[in-house]
mmCIF file of C-alpha atoms in Angstrom:
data_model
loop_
_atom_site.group_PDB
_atom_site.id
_atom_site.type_symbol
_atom_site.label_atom_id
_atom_site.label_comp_id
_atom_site.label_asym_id
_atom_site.label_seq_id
_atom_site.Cartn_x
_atom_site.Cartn_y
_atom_site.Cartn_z
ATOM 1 C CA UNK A 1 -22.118 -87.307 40.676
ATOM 2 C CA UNK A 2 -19.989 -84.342 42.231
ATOM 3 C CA UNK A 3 -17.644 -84.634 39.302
ATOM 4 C CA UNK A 4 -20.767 -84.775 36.627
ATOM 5 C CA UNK A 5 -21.911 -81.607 38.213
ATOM 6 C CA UNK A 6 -18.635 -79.272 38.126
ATOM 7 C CA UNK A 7 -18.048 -80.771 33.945
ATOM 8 C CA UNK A 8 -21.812 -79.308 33.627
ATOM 9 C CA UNK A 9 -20.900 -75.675 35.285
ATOM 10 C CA UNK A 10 -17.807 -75.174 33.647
ATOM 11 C CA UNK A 11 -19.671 -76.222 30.033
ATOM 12 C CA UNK A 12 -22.242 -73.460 30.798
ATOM 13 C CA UNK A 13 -20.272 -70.615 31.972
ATOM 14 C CA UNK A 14 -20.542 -67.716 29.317
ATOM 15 C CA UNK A 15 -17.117 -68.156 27.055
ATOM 16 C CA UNK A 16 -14.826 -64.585 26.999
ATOM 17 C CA UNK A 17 -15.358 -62.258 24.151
ATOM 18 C CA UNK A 18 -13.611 -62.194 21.011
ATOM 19 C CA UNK A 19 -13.003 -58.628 19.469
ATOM 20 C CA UNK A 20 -15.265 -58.535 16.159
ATOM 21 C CA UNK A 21 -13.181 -57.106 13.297
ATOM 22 C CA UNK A 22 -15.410 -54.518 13.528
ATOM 23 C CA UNK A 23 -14.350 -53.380 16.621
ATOM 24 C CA UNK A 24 -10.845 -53.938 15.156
ATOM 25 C CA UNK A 25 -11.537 -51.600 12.555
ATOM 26 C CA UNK A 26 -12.987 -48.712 14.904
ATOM 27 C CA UNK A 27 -9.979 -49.055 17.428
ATOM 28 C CA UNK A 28 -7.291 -48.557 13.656
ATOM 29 C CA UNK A 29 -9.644 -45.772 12.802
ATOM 30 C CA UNK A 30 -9.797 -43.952 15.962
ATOM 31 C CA UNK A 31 -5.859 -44.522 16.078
ATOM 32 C CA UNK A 32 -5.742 -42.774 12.506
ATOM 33 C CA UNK A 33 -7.635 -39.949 13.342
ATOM 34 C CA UNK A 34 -6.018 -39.337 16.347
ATOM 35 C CA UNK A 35 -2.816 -39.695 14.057
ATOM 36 C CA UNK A 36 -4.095 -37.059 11.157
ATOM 37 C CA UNK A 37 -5.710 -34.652 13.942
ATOM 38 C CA UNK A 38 -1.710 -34.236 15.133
ATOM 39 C CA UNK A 39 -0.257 -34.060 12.477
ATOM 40 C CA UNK A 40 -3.030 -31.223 10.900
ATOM 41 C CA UNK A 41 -2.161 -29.359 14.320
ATOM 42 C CA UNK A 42 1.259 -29.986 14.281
ATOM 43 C CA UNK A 43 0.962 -28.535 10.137
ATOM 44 C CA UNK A 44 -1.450 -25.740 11.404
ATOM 45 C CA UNK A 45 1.237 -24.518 13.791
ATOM 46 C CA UNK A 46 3.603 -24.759 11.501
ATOM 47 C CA UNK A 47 1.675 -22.912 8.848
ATOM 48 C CA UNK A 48 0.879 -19.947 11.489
ATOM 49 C CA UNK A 49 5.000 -19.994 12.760
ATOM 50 C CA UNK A 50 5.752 -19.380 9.144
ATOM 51 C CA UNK A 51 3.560 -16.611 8.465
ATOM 52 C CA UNK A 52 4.334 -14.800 11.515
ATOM 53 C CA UNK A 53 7.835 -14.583 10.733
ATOM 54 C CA UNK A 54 7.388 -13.271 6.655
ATOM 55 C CA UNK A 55 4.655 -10.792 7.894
ATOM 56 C CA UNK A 56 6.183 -7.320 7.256
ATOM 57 C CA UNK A 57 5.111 -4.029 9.079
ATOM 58 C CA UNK A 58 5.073 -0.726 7.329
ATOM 59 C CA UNK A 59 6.299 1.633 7.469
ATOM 60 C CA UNK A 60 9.390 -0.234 7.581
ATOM 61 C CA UNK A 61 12.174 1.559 9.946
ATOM 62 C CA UNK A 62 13.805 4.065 8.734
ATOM 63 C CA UNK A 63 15.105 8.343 9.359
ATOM 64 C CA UNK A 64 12.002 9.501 10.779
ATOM 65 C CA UNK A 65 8.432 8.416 11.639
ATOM 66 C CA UNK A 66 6.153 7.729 9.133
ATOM 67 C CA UNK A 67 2.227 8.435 9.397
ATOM 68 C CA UNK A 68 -0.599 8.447 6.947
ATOM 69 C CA UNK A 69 -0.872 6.495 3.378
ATOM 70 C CA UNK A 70 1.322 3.719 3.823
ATOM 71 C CA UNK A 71 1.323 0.380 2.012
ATOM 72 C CA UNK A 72 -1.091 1.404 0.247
ATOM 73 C CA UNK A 73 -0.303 0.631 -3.776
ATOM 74 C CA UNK A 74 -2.030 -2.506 -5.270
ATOM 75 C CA UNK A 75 -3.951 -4.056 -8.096
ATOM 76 C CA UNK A 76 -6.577 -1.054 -7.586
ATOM 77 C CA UNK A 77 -3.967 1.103 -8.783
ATOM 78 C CA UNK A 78 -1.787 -0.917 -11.333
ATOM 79 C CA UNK A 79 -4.940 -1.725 -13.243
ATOM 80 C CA UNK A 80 -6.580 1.374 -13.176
ATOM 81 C CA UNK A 81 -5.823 4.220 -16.098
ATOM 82 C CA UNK A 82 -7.079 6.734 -13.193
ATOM 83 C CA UNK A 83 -4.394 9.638 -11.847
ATOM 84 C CA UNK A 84 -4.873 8.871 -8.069
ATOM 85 C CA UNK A 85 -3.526 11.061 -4.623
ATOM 86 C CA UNK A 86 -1.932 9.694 -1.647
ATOM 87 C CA UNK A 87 -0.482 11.664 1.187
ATOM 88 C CA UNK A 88 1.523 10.796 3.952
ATOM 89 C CA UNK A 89 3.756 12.793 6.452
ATOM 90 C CA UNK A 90 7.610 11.972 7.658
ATOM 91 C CA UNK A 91 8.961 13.267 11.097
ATOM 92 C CA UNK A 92 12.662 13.665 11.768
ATOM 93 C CA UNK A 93 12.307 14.841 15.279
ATOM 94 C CA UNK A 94 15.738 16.696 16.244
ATOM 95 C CA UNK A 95 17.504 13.597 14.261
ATOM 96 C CA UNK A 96 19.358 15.983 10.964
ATOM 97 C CA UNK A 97 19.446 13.798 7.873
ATOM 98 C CA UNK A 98 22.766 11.922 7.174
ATOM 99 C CA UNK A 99 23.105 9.607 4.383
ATOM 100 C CA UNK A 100 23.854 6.529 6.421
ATOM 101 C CA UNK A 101 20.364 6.931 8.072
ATOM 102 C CA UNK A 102 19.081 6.175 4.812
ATOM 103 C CA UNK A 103 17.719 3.378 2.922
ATOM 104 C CA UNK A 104 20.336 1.472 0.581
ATOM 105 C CA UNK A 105 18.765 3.185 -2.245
ATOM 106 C CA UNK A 106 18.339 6.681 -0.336
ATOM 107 C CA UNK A 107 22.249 6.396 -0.038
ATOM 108 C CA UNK A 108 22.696 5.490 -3.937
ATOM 109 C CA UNK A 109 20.626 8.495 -4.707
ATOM 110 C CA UNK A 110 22.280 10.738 -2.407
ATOM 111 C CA UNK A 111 25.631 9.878 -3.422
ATOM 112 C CA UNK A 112 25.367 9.877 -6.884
ATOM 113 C CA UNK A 113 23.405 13.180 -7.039
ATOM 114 C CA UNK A 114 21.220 14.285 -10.062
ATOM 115 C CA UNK A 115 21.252 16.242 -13.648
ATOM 116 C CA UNK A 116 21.077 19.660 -11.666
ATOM 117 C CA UNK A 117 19.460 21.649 -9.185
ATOM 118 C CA UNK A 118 19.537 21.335 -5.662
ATOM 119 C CA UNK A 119 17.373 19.108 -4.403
ATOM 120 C CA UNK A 120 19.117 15.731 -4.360
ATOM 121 C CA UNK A 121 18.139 15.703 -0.565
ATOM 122 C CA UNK A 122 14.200 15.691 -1.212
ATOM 123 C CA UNK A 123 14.611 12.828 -3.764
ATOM 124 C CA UNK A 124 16.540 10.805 -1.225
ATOM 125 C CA UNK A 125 14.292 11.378 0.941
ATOM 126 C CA UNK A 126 11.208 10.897 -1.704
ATOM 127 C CA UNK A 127 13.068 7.259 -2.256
ATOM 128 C CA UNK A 128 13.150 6.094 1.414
ATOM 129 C CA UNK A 129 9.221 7.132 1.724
ATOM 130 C CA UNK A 130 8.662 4.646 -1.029
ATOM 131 C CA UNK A 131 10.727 2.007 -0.108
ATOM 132 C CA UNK A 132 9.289 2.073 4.016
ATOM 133 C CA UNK A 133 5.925 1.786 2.404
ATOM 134 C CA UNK A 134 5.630 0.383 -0.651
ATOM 135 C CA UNK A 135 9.164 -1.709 -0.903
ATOM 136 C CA UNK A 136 10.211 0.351 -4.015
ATOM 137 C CA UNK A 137 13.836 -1.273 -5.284
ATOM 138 C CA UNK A 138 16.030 1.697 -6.946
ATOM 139 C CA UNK A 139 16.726 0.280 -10.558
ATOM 140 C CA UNK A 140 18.480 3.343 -11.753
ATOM 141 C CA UNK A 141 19.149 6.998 -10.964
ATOM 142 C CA UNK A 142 18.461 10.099 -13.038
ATOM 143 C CA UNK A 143 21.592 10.222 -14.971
ATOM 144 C CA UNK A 144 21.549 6.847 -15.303
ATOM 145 C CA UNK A 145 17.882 6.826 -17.215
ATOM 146 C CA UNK A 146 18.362 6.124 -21.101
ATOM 147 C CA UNK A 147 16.081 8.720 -23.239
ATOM 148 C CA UNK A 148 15.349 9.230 -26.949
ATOM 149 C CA UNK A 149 16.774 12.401 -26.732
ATOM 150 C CA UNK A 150 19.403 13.360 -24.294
ATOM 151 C CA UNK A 151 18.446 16.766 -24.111
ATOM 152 C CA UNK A 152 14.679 16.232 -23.604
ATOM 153 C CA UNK A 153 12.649 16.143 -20.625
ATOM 154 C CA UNK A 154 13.801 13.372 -17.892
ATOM 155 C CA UNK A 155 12.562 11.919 -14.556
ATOM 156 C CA UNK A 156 14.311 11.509 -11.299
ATOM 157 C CA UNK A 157 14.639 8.153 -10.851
ATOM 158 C CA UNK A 158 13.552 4.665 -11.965
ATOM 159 C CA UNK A 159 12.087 2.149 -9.710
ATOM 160 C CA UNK A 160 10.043 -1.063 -9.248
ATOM 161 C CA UNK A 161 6.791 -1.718 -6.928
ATOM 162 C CA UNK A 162 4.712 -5.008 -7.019
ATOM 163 C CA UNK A 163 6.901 -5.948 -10.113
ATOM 164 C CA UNK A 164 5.801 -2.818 -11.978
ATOM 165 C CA UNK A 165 8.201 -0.271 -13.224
ATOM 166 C CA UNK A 166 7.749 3.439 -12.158
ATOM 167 C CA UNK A 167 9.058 6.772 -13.123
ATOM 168 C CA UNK A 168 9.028 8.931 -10.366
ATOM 169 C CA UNK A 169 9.393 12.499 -10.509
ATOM 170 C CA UNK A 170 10.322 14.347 -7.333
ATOM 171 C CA UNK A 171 9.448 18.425 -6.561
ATOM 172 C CA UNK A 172 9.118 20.320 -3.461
ATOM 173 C CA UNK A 173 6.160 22.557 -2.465
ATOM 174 C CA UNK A 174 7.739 25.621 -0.898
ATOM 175 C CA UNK A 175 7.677 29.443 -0.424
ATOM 176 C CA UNK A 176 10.298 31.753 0.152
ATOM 177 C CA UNK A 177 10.395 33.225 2.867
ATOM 178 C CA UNK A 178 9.204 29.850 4.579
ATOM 179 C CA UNK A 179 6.912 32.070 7.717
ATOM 180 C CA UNK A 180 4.540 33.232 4.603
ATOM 181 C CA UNK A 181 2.063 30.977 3.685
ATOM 182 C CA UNK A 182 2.139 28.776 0.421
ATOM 183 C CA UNK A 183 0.316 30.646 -1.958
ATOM 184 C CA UNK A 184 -2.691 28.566 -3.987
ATOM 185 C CA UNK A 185 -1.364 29.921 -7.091
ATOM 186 C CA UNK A 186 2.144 28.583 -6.722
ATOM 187 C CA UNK A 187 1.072 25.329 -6.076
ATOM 188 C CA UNK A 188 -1.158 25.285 -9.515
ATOM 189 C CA UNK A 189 1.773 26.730 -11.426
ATOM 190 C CA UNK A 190 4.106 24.077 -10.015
ATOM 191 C CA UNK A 191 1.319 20.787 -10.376
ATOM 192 C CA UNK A 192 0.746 21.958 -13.873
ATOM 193 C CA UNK A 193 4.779 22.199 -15.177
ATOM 194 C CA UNK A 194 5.743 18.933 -13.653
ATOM 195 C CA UNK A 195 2.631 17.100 -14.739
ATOM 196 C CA UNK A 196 3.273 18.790 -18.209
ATOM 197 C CA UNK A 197 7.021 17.468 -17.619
ATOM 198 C CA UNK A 198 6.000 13.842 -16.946
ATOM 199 C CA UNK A 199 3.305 13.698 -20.362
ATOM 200 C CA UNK A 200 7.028 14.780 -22.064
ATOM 201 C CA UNK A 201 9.538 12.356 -20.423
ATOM 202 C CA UNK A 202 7.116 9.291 -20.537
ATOM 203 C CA UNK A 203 7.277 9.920 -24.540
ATOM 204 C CA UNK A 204 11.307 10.259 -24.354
ATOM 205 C CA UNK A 205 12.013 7.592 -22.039
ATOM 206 C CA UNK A 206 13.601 4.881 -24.707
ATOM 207 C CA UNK A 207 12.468 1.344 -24.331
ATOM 208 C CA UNK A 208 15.019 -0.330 -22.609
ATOM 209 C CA UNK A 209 14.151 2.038 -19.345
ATOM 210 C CA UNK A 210 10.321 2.478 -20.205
ATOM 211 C CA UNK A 211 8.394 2.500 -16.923
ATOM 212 C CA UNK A 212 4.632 1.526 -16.752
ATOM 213 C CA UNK A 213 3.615 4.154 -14.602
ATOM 214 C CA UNK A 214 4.553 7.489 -14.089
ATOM 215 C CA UNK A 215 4.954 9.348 -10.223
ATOM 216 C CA UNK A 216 5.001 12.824 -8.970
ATOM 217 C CA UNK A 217 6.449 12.896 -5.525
ATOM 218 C CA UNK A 218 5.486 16.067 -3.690
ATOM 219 C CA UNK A 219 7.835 16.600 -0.459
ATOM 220 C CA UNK A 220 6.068 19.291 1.290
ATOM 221 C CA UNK A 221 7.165 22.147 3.504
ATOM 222 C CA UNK A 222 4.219 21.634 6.020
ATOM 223 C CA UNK A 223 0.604 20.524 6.405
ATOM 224 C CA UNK A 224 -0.522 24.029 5.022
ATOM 225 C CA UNK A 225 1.499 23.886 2.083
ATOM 226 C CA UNK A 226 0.257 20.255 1.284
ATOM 227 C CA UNK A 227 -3.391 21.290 1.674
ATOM 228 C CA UNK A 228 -2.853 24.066 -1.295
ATOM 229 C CA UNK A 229 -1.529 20.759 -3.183
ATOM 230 C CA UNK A 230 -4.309 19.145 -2.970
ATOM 231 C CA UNK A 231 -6.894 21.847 -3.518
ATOM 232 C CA UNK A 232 -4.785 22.603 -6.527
ATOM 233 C CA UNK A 233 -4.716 18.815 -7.388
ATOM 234 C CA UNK A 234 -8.085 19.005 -7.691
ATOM 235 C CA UNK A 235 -8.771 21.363 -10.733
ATOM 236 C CA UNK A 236 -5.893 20.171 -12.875
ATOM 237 C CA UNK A 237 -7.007 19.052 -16.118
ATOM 238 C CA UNK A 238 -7.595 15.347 -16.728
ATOM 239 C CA UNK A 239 -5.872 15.283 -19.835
ATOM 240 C CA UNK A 240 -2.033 16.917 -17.503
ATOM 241 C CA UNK A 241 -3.033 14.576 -14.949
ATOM 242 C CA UNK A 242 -3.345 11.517 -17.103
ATOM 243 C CA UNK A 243 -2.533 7.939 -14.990
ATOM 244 C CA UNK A 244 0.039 9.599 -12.917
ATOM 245 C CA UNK A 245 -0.016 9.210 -9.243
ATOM 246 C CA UNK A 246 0.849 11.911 -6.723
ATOM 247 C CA UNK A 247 2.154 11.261 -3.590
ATOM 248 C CA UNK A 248 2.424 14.095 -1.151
ATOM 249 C CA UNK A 249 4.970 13.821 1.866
ATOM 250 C CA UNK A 250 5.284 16.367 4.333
ATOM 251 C CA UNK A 251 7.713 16.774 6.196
ATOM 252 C CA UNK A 252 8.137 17.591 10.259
ATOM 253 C CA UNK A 253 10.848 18.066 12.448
ATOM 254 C CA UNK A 254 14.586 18.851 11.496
ATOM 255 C CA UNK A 255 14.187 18.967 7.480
ATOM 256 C CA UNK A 256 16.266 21.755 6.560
ATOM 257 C CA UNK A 257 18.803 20.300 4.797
ATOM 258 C CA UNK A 258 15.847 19.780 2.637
ATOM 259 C CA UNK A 259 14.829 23.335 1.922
#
Protein backbone atom coordinates (compact mmCIF):
# COMPACT_ATOMS: atom_id res chain seq x y z
CA UNK A 1 0.00 0.00 0.00
CA UNK A 2 2.88 2.48 1.14
CA UNK A 3 4.68 1.69 -2.07
CA UNK A 4 1.25 2.17 -4.29
CA UNK A 5 1.00 5.52 -2.67
CA UNK A 6 4.64 7.13 -3.29
CA UNK A 7 4.32 5.51 -7.46
CA UNK A 8 0.92 7.71 -7.31
CA UNK A 9 2.77 11.09 -5.93
CA UNK A 10 5.64 10.94 -7.99
CA UNK A 11 3.11 10.27 -11.27
CA UNK A 12 1.28 13.50 -10.27
CA UNK A 13 3.93 15.89 -9.48
CA UNK A 14 3.88 18.76 -12.17
CA UNK A 15 6.79 17.62 -14.86
CA UNK A 16 9.72 20.64 -15.36
CA UNK A 17 9.28 23.01 -18.19
CA UNK A 18 10.54 22.69 -21.54
CA UNK A 19 11.63 26.04 -23.28
CA UNK A 20 8.99 26.57 -26.25
CA UNK A 21 10.90 27.52 -29.42
CA UNK A 22 9.29 30.51 -28.98
CA UNK A 23 10.98 31.43 -26.11
CA UNK A 24 14.06 30.16 -28.01
CA UNK A 25 13.50 32.57 -30.58
CA UNK A 26 13.00 35.71 -28.16
CA UNK A 27 16.21 34.77 -26.06
CA UNK A 28 18.38 34.68 -30.18
CA UNK A 29 16.54 37.88 -30.81
CA UNK A 30 17.21 39.72 -27.72
CA UNK A 31 20.92 38.36 -28.12
CA UNK A 32 20.89 40.02 -31.74
CA UNK A 33 19.74 43.18 -30.76
CA UNK A 34 21.85 43.47 -28.02
CA UNK A 35 24.56 42.44 -30.71
CA UNK A 36 23.45 45.26 -33.51
CA UNK A 37 22.76 47.97 -30.62
CA UNK A 38 26.89 47.57 -30.00
CA UNK A 39 27.96 47.42 -32.83
CA UNK A 40 25.62 50.76 -34.12
CA UNK A 41 27.32 52.43 -30.92
CA UNK A 42 30.50 51.11 -31.40
CA UNK A 43 29.92 52.56 -35.52
CA UNK A 44 28.33 55.80 -34.03
CA UNK A 45 31.51 56.47 -32.08
CA UNK A 46 33.44 55.73 -34.66
CA UNK A 47 31.57 57.91 -37.09
CA UNK A 48 31.77 61.00 -34.48
CA UNK A 49 35.93 60.12 -33.78
CA UNK A 50 36.27 60.53 -37.48
CA UNK A 51 34.61 63.69 -37.96
CA UNK A 52 36.16 65.33 -35.11
CA UNK A 53 39.48 64.82 -36.37
CA UNK A 54 38.74 66.16 -40.39
CA UNK A 55 36.76 69.16 -38.88
CA UNK A 56 38.86 72.24 -39.85
CA UNK A 57 38.74 75.69 -38.02
CA UNK A 58 39.12 78.92 -39.87
CA UNK A 59 40.81 80.98 -39.98
CA UNK A 60 43.44 78.52 -40.22
CA UNK A 61 46.83 79.72 -38.33
CA UNK A 62 48.75 81.83 -39.84
CA UNK A 63 50.96 85.76 -39.55
CA UNK A 64 48.39 87.54 -37.77
CA UNK A 65 44.83 87.21 -36.39
CA UNK A 66 42.13 86.99 -38.53
CA UNK A 67 38.50 88.48 -37.76
CA UNK A 68 35.42 89.05 -39.80
CA UNK A 69 34.26 87.17 -43.23
CA UNK A 70 35.89 84.01 -42.99
CA UNK A 71 34.96 80.73 -44.66
CA UNK A 72 32.58 82.21 -46.11
CA UNK A 73 32.62 81.26 -50.18
CA UNK A 74 30.10 78.53 -51.31
CA UNK A 75 27.53 77.39 -53.79
CA UNK A 76 25.66 80.87 -53.03
CA UNK A 77 28.46 82.43 -54.65
CA UNK A 78 29.80 79.99 -57.40
CA UNK A 79 26.32 79.83 -58.83
CA UNK A 80 25.36 83.20 -58.65
CA UNK A 81 26.26 85.81 -61.75
CA UNK A 82 25.96 88.55 -58.80
CA UNK A 83 29.33 90.85 -57.94
CA UNK A 84 29.25 90.23 -54.10
CA UNK A 85 31.48 92.12 -50.95
CA UNK A 86 33.17 90.48 -48.18
CA UNK A 87 35.37 92.13 -45.64
CA UNK A 88 37.53 90.90 -43.14
CA UNK A 89 40.45 92.41 -41.05
CA UNK A 90 44.19 90.83 -40.35
CA UNK A 91 46.24 91.85 -37.17
CA UNK A 92 50.00 91.48 -37.03
CA UNK A 93 50.39 92.73 -33.55
CA UNK A 94 54.23 93.85 -33.13
CA UNK A 95 55.03 90.44 -35.22
CA UNK A 96 56.85 92.37 -38.82
CA UNK A 97 56.06 90.19 -41.81
CA UNK A 98 58.80 87.67 -42.89
CA UNK A 99 58.27 85.32 -45.62
CA UNK A 100 58.66 82.17 -43.59
CA UNK A 101 55.59 83.29 -41.49
CA UNK A 102 53.74 82.78 -44.52
CA UNK A 103 51.58 80.31 -46.10
CA UNK A 104 53.41 77.89 -48.71
CA UNK A 105 51.83 79.87 -51.35
CA UNK A 106 52.39 83.39 -49.53
CA UNK A 107 56.17 82.31 -49.76
CA UNK A 108 55.87 81.31 -53.65
CA UNK A 109 54.36 84.67 -54.24
CA UNK A 110 56.74 86.54 -52.27
CA UNK A 111 59.67 85.00 -53.70
CA UNK A 112 58.93 85.03 -57.09
CA UNK A 113 57.67 88.66 -57.09
CA UNK A 114 55.35 90.17 -59.83
CA UNK A 115 55.27 92.05 -63.46
CA UNK A 116 56.07 95.45 -61.59
CA UNK A 117 55.25 97.74 -58.99
CA UNK A 118 55.76 97.45 -55.50
CA UNK A 119 53.39 95.72 -53.88
CA UNK A 120 54.41 92.06 -53.95
CA UNK A 121 53.99 92.26 -50.06
CA UNK A 122 50.08 93.05 -50.16
CA UNK A 123 49.54 90.14 -52.64
CA UNK A 124 51.36 87.79 -50.32
CA UNK A 125 49.60 88.83 -47.89
CA UNK A 126 46.14 88.97 -50.07
CA UNK A 127 47.13 85.02 -50.74
CA UNK A 128 47.49 83.89 -47.07
CA UNK A 129 43.94 85.72 -46.27
CA UNK A 130 42.51 83.38 -48.83
CA UNK A 131 44.10 80.38 -48.10
CA UNK A 132 43.31 80.77 -43.82
CA UNK A 133 39.76 81.16 -44.95
CA UNK A 134 38.76 79.83 -47.88
CA UNK A 135 41.73 77.05 -48.54
CA UNK A 136 42.72 78.83 -51.84
CA UNK A 137 45.73 76.49 -53.53
CA UNK A 138 48.22 78.93 -55.58
CA UNK A 139 48.10 77.38 -59.20
CA UNK A 140 50.25 80.01 -60.73
CA UNK A 141 51.74 83.45 -60.18
CA UNK A 142 51.41 86.61 -62.25
CA UNK A 143 54.20 86.08 -64.59
CA UNK A 144 53.43 82.78 -64.79
CA UNK A 145 49.60 83.50 -66.19
CA UNK A 146 49.38 82.68 -70.07
CA UNK A 147 47.39 85.67 -71.97
CA UNK A 148 46.26 86.29 -75.56
CA UNK A 149 48.31 89.11 -75.66
CA UNK A 150 51.40 89.53 -73.64
CA UNK A 151 51.18 93.06 -73.45
CA UNK A 152 47.49 93.31 -72.42
CA UNK A 153 45.93 93.66 -69.19
CA UNK A 154 46.87 90.73 -66.54
CA UNK A 155 45.85 89.59 -63.01
CA UNK A 156 47.92 88.86 -60.01
CA UNK A 157 47.62 85.51 -59.49
CA UNK A 158 45.71 82.31 -60.32
CA UNK A 159 44.10 80.16 -57.80
CA UNK A 160 41.53 77.44 -56.94
CA UNK A 161 38.58 77.48 -54.18
CA UNK A 162 35.89 74.69 -53.87
CA UNK A 163 37.38 73.30 -57.19
CA UNK A 164 36.68 76.57 -59.00
CA UNK A 165 39.35 78.56 -60.66
CA UNK A 166 39.81 82.30 -59.67
CA UNK A 167 41.61 85.28 -60.93
CA UNK A 168 42.41 87.42 -58.27
CA UNK A 169 43.46 90.84 -58.60
CA UNK A 170 45.18 92.48 -55.65
CA UNK A 171 45.27 96.66 -54.91
CA UNK A 172 45.77 98.61 -51.86
CA UNK A 173 43.49 101.41 -50.56
CA UNK A 174 45.86 104.10 -49.33
CA UNK A 175 46.64 107.85 -48.99
CA UNK A 176 49.73 109.58 -48.86
CA UNK A 177 50.50 111.02 -46.24
CA UNK A 178 48.90 107.98 -44.26
CA UNK A 179 47.57 110.64 -40.92
CA UNK A 180 45.07 112.24 -43.73
CA UNK A 181 42.08 110.54 -44.22
CA UNK A 182 41.25 108.34 -47.38
CA UNK A 183 39.53 110.53 -49.55
CA UNK A 184 35.91 109.09 -51.08
CA UNK A 185 37.03 110.12 -54.38
CA UNK A 186 40.21 108.10 -54.44
CA UNK A 187 38.61 105.14 -53.54
CA UNK A 188 35.95 105.52 -56.64
CA UNK A 189 38.82 106.32 -58.98
CA UNK A 190 40.74 103.26 -57.81
CA UNK A 191 37.33 100.61 -57.66
CA UNK A 192 36.52 101.84 -61.09
CA UNK A 193 40.29 101.24 -62.94
CA UNK A 194 40.78 97.86 -61.44
CA UNK A 195 37.24 96.69 -62.03
CA UNK A 196 37.72 98.19 -65.61
CA UNK A 197 41.16 96.13 -65.49
CA UNK A 198 39.54 92.80 -64.55
CA UNK A 199 36.41 93.18 -67.56
CA UNK A 200 40.00 93.47 -69.79
CA UNK A 201 42.18 90.59 -68.42
CA UNK A 202 39.20 88.09 -68.10
CA UNK A 203 38.92 88.64 -72.10
CA UNK A 204 42.92 88.15 -72.48
CA UNK A 205 43.39 85.41 -70.19
CA UNK A 206 44.00 82.41 -72.95
CA UNK A 207 42.25 79.18 -72.29
CA UNK A 208 44.62 77.04 -70.88
CA UNK A 209 44.72 79.56 -67.61
CA UNK A 210 40.97 80.77 -67.96
CA UNK A 211 39.57 81.21 -64.45
CA UNK A 212 35.75 81.03 -63.73
CA UNK A 213 35.60 83.82 -61.56
CA UNK A 214 37.26 86.90 -61.30
CA UNK A 215 38.56 88.67 -57.59
CA UNK A 216 39.49 92.07 -56.48
CA UNK A 217 41.39 91.87 -53.27
CA UNK A 218 41.36 95.18 -51.44
CA UNK A 219 44.20 95.25 -48.58
CA UNK A 220 43.27 98.26 -46.71
CA UNK A 221 45.22 100.85 -44.77
CA UNK A 222 42.62 100.97 -41.86
CA UNK A 223 38.94 100.62 -40.94
CA UNK A 224 38.37 104.28 -42.29
CA UNK A 225 39.88 103.70 -45.47
CA UNK A 226 37.83 100.39 -45.96
CA UNK A 227 34.56 102.16 -45.11
CA UNK A 228 35.22 104.74 -48.22
CA UNK A 229 35.57 101.22 -50.15
CA UNK A 230 32.58 100.21 -49.51
CA UNK A 231 30.55 103.38 -49.79
CA UNK A 232 32.32 103.66 -53.09
CA UNK A 233 31.50 99.93 -53.81
CA UNK A 234 28.23 100.81 -53.66
CA UNK A 235 27.61 103.23 -56.66
CA UNK A 236 29.86 101.46 -59.13
CA UNK A 237 28.10 100.57 -62.15
CA UNK A 238 26.70 97.06 -62.54
CA UNK A 239 27.91 96.62 -65.85
CA UNK A 240 32.29 97.45 -64.12
CA UNK A 241 31.21 95.38 -61.37
CA UNK A 242 29.99 92.44 -63.35
CA UNK A 243 30.35 88.78 -61.24
CA UNK A 244 33.47 89.90 -59.60
CA UNK A 245 33.86 89.56 -55.94
CA UNK A 246 35.60 92.04 -53.66
CA UNK A 247 37.17 91.16 -50.71
CA UNK A 248 38.35 93.90 -48.44
CA UNK A 249 41.19 93.13 -45.79
CA UNK A 250 42.35 95.58 -43.48
CA UNK A 251 45.05 95.50 -41.98
CA UNK A 252 46.20 96.24 -38.05
CA UNK A 253 49.23 96.17 -36.27
CA UNK A 254 52.88 96.16 -37.75
CA UNK A 255 51.95 96.33 -41.68
CA UNK A 256 54.40 98.62 -42.97
CA UNK A 257 56.31 96.67 -45.01
CA UNK A 258 53.04 96.75 -46.72
CA UNK A 259 52.67 100.43 -47.42
Amino acid sequence: MRTLFLALLVACKSPTPVPTEADTDTDADTDADTDADTDADADADTDTDADTDTAVSFPLAGYGSITGDCDVLDSGEWNSTSPFLFRNTVDFGTISLTAPLLSPGGQTIDATGNLGGSSIESEAIAFDVMYRCELATLLKTEGQIVYTDAGGKKTDYLAEIDGIRVGISVTRAFHYPPTEPYPLVEADHLLNQKLGDILLSNANVAPVDAWDRAFLQVIAYDSASADQIEAAWATIDPSVKDSTILVVTVTDGDDTAIY
